[in-house]
CSV table of C-alpha atoms in Angstrom, one decimal:
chain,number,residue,atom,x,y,z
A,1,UNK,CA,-179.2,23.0,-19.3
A,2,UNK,CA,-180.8,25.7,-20.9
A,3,UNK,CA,-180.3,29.7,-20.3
A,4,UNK,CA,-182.4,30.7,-17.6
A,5,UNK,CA,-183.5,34.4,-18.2
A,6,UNK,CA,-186.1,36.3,-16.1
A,7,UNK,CA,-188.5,39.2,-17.3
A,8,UNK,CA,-185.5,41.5,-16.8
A,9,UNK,CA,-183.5,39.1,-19.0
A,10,UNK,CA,-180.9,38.7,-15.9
A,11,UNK,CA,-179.7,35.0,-16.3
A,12,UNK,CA,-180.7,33.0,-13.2
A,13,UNK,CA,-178.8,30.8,-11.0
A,14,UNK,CA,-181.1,27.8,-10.5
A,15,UNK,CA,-182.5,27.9,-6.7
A,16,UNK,CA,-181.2,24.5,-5.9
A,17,UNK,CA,-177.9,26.0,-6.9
A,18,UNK,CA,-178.2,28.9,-4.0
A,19,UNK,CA,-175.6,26.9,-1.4
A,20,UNK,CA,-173.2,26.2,-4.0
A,21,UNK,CA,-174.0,29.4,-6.6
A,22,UNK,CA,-172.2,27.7,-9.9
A,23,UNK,CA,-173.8,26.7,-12.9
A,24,UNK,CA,-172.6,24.7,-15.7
A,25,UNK,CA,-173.8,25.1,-19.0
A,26,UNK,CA,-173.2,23.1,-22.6
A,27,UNK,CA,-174.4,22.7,-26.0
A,28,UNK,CA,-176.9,25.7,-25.5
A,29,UNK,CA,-176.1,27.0,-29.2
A,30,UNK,CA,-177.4,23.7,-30.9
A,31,UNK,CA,-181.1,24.9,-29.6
A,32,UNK,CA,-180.5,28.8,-30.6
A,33,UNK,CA,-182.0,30.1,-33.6
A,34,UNK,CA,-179.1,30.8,-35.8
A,35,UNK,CA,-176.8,29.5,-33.4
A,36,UNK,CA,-177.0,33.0,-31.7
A,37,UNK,CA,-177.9,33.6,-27.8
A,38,UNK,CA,-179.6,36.2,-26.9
A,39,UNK,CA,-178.2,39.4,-25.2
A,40,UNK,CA,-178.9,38.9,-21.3
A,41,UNK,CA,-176.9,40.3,-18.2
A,42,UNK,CA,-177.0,38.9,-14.5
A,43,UNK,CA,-175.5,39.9,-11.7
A,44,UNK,CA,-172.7,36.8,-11.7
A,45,UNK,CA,-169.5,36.4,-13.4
A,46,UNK,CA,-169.0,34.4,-15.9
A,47,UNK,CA,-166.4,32.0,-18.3
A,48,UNK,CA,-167.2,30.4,-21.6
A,49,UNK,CA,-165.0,28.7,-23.6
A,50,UNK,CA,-165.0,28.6,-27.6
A,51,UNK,CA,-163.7,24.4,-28.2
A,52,UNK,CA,-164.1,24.0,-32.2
A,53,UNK,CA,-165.5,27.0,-33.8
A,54,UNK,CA,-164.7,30.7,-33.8
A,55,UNK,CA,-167.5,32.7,-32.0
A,56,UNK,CA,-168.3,36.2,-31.6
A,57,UNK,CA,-168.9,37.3,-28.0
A,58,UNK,CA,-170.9,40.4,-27.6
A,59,UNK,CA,-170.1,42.5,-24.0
A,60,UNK,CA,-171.6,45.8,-24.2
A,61,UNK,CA,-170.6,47.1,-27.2
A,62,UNK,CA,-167.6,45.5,-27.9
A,63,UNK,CA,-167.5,42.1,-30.3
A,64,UNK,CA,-164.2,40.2,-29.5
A,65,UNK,CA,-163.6,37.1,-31.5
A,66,UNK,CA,-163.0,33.8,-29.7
A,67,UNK,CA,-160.7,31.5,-31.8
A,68,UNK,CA,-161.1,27.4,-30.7
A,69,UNK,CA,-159.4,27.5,-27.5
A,70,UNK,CA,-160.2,30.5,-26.5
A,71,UNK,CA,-161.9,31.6,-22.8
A,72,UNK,CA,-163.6,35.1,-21.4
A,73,UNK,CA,-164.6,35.9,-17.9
A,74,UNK,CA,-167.7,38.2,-18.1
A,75,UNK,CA,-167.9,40.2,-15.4
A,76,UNK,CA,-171.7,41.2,-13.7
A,77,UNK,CA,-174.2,43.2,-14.9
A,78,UNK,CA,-172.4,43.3,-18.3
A,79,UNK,CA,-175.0,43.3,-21.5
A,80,UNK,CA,-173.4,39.9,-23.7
A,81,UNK,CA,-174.5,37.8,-26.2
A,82,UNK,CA,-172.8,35.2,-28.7
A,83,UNK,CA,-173.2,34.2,-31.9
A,84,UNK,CA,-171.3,31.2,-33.8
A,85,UNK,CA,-169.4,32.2,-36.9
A,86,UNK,CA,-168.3,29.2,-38.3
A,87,UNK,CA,-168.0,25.5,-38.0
A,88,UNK,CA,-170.6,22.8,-39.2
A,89,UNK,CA,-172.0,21.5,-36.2
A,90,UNK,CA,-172.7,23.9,-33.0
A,91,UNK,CA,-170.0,24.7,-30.8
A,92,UNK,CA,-170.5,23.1,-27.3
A,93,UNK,CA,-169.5,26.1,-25.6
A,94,UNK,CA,-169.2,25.2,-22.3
A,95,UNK,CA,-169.7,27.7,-19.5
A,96,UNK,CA,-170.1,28.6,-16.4
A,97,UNK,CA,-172.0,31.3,-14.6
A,98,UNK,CA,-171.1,31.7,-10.9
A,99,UNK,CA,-171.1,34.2,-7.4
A,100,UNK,CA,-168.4,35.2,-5.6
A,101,UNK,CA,-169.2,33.8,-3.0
A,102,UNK,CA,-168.8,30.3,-4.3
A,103,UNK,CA,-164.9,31.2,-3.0
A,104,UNK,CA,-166.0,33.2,0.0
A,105,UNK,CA,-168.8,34.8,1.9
A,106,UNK,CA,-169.4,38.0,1.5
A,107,UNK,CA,-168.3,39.0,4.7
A,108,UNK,CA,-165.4,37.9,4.4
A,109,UNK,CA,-162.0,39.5,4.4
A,110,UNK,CA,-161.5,37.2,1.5
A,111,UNK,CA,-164.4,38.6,-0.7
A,112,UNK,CA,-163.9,42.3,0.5
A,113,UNK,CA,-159.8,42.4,-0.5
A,114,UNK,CA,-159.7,40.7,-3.7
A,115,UNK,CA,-163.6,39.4,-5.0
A,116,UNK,CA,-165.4,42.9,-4.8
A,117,UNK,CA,-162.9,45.1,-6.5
A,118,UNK,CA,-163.2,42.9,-9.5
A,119,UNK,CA,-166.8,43.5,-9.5
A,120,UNK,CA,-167.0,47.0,-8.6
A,121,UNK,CA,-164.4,47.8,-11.8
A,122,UNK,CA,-166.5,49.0,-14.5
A,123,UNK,CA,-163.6,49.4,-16.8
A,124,UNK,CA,-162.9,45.8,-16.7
A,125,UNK,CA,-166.1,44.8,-18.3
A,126,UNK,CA,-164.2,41.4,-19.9
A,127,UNK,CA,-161.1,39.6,-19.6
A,128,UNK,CA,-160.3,37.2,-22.8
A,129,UNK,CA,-157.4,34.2,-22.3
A,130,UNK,CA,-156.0,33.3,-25.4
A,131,UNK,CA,-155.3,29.4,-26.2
A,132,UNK,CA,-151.2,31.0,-27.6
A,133,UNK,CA,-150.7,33.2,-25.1
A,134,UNK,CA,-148.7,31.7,-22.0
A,135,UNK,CA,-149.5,34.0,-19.8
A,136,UNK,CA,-152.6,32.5,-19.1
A,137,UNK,CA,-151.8,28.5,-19.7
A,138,UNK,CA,-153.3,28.0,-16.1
A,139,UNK,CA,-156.3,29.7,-16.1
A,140,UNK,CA,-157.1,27.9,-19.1
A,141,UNK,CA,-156.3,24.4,-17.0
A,142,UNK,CA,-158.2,25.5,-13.9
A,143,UNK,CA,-161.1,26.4,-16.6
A,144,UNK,CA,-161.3,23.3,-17.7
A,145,UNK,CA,-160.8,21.2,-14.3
A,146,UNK,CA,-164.2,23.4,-13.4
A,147,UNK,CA,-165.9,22.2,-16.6
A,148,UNK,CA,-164.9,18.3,-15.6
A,149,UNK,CA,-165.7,18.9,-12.6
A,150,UNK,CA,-169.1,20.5,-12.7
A,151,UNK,CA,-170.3,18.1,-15.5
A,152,UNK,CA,-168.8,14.8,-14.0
A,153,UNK,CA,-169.5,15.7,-10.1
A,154,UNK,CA,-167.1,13.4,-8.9
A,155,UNK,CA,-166.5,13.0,-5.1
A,156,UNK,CA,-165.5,16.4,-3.7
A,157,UNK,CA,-165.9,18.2,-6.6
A,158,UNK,CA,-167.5,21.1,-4.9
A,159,UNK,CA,-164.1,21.7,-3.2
A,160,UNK,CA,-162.4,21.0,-6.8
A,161,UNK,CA,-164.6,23.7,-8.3
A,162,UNK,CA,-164.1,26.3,-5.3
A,163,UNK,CA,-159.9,25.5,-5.6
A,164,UNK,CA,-160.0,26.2,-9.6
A,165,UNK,CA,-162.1,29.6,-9.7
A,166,UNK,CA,-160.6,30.5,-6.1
A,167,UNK,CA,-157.1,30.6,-8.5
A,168,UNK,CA,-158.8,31.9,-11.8
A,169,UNK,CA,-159.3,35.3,-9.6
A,170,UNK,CA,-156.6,35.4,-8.0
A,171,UNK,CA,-154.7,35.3,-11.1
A,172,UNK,CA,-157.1,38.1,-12.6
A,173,UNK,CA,-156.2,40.1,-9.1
A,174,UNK,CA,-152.8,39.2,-9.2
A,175,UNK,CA,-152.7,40.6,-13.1
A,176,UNK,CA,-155.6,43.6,-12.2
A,177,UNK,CA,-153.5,46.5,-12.9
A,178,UNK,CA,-152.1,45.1,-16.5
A,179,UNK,CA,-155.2,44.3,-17.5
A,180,UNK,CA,-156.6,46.7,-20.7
A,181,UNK,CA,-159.3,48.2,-19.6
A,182,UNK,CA,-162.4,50.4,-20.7
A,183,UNK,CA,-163.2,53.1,-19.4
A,184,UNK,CA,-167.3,53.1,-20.3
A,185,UNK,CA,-168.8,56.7,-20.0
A,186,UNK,CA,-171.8,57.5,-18.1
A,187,UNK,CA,-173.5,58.0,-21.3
A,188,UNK,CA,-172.5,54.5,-22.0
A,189,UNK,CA,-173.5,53.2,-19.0
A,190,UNK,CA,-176.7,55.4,-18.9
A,191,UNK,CA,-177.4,53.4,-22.5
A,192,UNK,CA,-177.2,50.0,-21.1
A,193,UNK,CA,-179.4,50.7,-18.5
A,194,UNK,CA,-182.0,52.1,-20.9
A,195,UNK,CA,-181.6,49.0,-23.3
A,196,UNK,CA,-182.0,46.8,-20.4
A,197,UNK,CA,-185.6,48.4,-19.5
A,198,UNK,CA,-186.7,48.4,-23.5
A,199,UNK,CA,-185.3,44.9,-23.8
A,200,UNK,CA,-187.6,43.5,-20.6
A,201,UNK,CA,-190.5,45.6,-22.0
A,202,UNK,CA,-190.2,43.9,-24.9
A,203,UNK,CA,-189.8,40.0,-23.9
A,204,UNK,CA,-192.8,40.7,-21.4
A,205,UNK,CA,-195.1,42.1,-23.9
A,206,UNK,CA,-194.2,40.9,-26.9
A,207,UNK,CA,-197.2,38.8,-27.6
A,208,UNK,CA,-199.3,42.1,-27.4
A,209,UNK,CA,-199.8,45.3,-29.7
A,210,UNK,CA,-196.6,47.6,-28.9
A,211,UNK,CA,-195.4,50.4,-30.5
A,212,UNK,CA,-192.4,52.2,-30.8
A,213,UNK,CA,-193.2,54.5,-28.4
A,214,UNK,CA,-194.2,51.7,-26.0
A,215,UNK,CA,-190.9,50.6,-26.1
A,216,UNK,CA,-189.4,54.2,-25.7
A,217,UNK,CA,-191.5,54.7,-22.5
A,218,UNK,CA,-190.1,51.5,-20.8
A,219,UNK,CA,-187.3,53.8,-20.2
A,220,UNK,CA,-188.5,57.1,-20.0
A,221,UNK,CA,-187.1,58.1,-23.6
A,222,UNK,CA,-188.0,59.4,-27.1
A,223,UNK,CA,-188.5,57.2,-29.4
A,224,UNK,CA,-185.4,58.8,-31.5
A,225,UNK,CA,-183.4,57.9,-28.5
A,226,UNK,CA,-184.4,54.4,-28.1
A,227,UNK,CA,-183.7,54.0,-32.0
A,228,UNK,CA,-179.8,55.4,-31.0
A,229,UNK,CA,-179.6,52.8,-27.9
A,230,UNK,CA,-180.6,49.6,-29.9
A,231,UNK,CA,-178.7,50.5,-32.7
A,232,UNK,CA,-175.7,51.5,-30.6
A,233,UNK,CA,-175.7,48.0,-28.7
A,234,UNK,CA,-177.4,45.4,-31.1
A,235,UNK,CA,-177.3,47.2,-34.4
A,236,UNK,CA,-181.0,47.3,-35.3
A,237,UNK,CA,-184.0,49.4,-34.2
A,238,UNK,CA,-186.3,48.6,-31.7
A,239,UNK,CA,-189.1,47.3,-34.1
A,240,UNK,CA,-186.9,44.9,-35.5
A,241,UNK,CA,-185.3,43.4,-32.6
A,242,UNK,CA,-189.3,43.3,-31.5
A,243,UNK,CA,-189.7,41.0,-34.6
A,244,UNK,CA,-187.4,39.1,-34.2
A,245,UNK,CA,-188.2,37.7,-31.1
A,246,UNK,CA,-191.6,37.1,-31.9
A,247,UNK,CA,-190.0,35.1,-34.4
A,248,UNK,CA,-187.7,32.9,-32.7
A,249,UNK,CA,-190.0,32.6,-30.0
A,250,UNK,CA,-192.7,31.2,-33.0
A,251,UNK,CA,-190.4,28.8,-34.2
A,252,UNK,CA,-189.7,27.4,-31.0
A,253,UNK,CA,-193.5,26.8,-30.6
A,254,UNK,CA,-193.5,25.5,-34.1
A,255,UNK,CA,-191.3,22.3,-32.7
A,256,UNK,CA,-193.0,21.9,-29.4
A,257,UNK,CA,-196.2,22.6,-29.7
A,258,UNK,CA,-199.6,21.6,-32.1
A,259,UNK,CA,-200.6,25.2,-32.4
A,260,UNK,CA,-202.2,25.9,-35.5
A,261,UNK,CA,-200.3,28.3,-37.2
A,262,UNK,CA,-203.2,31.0,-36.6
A,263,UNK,CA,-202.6,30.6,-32.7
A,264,UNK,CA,-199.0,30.8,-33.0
A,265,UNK,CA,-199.5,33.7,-34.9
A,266,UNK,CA,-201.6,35.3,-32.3
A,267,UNK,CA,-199.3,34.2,-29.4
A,268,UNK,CA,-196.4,35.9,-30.8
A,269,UNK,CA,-197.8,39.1,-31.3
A,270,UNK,CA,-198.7,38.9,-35.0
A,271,UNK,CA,-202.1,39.5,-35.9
A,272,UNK,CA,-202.2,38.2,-39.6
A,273,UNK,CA,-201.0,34.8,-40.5
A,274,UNK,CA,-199.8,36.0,-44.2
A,275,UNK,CA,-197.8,38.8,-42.5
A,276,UNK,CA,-195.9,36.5,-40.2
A,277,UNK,CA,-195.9,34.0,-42.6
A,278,UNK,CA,-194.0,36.6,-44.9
A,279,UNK,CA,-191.7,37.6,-41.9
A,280,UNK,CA,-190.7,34.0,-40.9
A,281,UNK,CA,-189.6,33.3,-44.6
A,282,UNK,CA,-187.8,36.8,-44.7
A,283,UNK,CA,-185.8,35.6,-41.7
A,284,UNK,CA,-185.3,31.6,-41.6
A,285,UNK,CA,-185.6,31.4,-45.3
A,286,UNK,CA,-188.3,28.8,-45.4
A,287,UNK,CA,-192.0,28.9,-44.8
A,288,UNK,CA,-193.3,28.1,-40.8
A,289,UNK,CA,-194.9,25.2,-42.5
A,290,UNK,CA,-191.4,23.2,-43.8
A,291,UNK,CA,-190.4,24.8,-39.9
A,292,UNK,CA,-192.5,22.2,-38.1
A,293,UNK,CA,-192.3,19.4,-40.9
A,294,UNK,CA,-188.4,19.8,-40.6
């Protein structure tokens, strides 16, 4: 099943999903330009699961490397993307992207004591369980009996899922105050915000003329200042990043579409063929052309 993002690039929870609020993702890199996602947030936790390739997981502005093995619980409202590093075929990275209340309600004594203070922590953006460190040999078990059971859907496995990630947070509860944590400033967290606005802006406009300044106004900045926020976070300017989805969302119209190249052109927000032309080649290495024959 593929990333669901809305114009606010929040990842969303499929609506036939809303009385049992747990999603279960694979193989999503294999259709990712690059074998890189793209930096989303969403009010949900999540776990994802490197199996045969090291990956780099983006959350906020920290990169932490995920060896084969290797599991991180996102929690909400975090800025994260990934990006594979190695390995000849696509990782499957398998994850999941859940509520609380998939444990408890929210009115619950349940949620209140031990669901909510995990996601009110701001300095516990991420929590990474290493495949050599014992510590964590359950969580990983519990990790993958939600995997098995979200993919397979045996009988009862809505009550197998709820048992598993009822015990992945207690354990992260349980371990809550030896947890590392980061402390994110309010400039920080006043950046993420910002880069969340510029970011929609851009995936909602991008097939139209926008400027730098556009971008900039989505949240309320100077253009100087929205250079220092996407380069703080993503390590390019806002331009680029601009182009770059145009770019990726071209190719995927390359192999779905008939589009003449012209209209594709147009769609994506560039307004000469040679210049995207040029671009696509900069980027993929290969003309849009050998795109849609390959």
């Amino acid at each position: 099943m593929p990333i669901i993002l809305d114009h606010q690039l929040q990842e969303q929870i499929p609506h036939d999903s809303s009385t049992f609020p747990i999603t279960f993702y694979c193989d999503e890199l294999a259709d990712l330009p690059n074998r890189a996602g793209p930096v989303h947030w969403h009010p949900y936790f999540e776990i994802a699961t490197s199996q045969s390739s090291v990956l780099d997981f983006q959350v906020g502005q920290t990169h932490t490397i995920l060896e084969p093995g290797d599991s991180i619980f996102i929690n909400q409202n975090m800025l994260h993307g990934i990006r594979q590093l190695s390995g000849v075929k696509p990782d499957r990275f398998p994850n999941i992207v859940f509520s609380g209340t998939v444990v408890a309600p929210e009115t619950s004594t349940i949620y209140r004591k031990y669901i909510r203070p995990i996601l009110a922590c701001n300095s516990l953006p991420f929590v990474v369980f290493r495949h050599d460190n014992d510590l964590w040999d359950e969580v990983r078990q519990w990790i993958r009996t939600t995997y098995f059971a979200m993919q397979e859907q045996p009988d009862c496995y809505e009550m197998t899922v709820q048992r598993s990630i009822c015990c992945i947070l207690e354990t992260i509860f349980r371990n809550f105050d030896s947890l590392p944590k980061s402390n994110a400033s309010r400039v920080q967290l006043n950046t993420q915000i910002r880069l969340q606005k510029m970011l929609s802006y851009i995936y909602e406009n991008y097939a139209q003329r926008i400027t730098l300044a556009d971008i900039a106004g989505a949240a309320h900045i100077s253009r100087s200042e929205a250079g220092r926020c996407f380069q703080s976070y993503l390590g390019c300017s806002p331009v680029e990043e601009l182009i770059k989805y145009r770019l990726q969302t071209a190719k995927r119209l390359l192999h779905e579409t008939t589009l003449t190249l012209q209209e594709i052109s147009f769609a994506c927000g560039f307004h000469s063929v040679n210049y995207f032309s040029r671009q696509f080649r900069k980027r993929y290495g290969y003309s849009p052309t050998n795109a849609r024959i390959g």
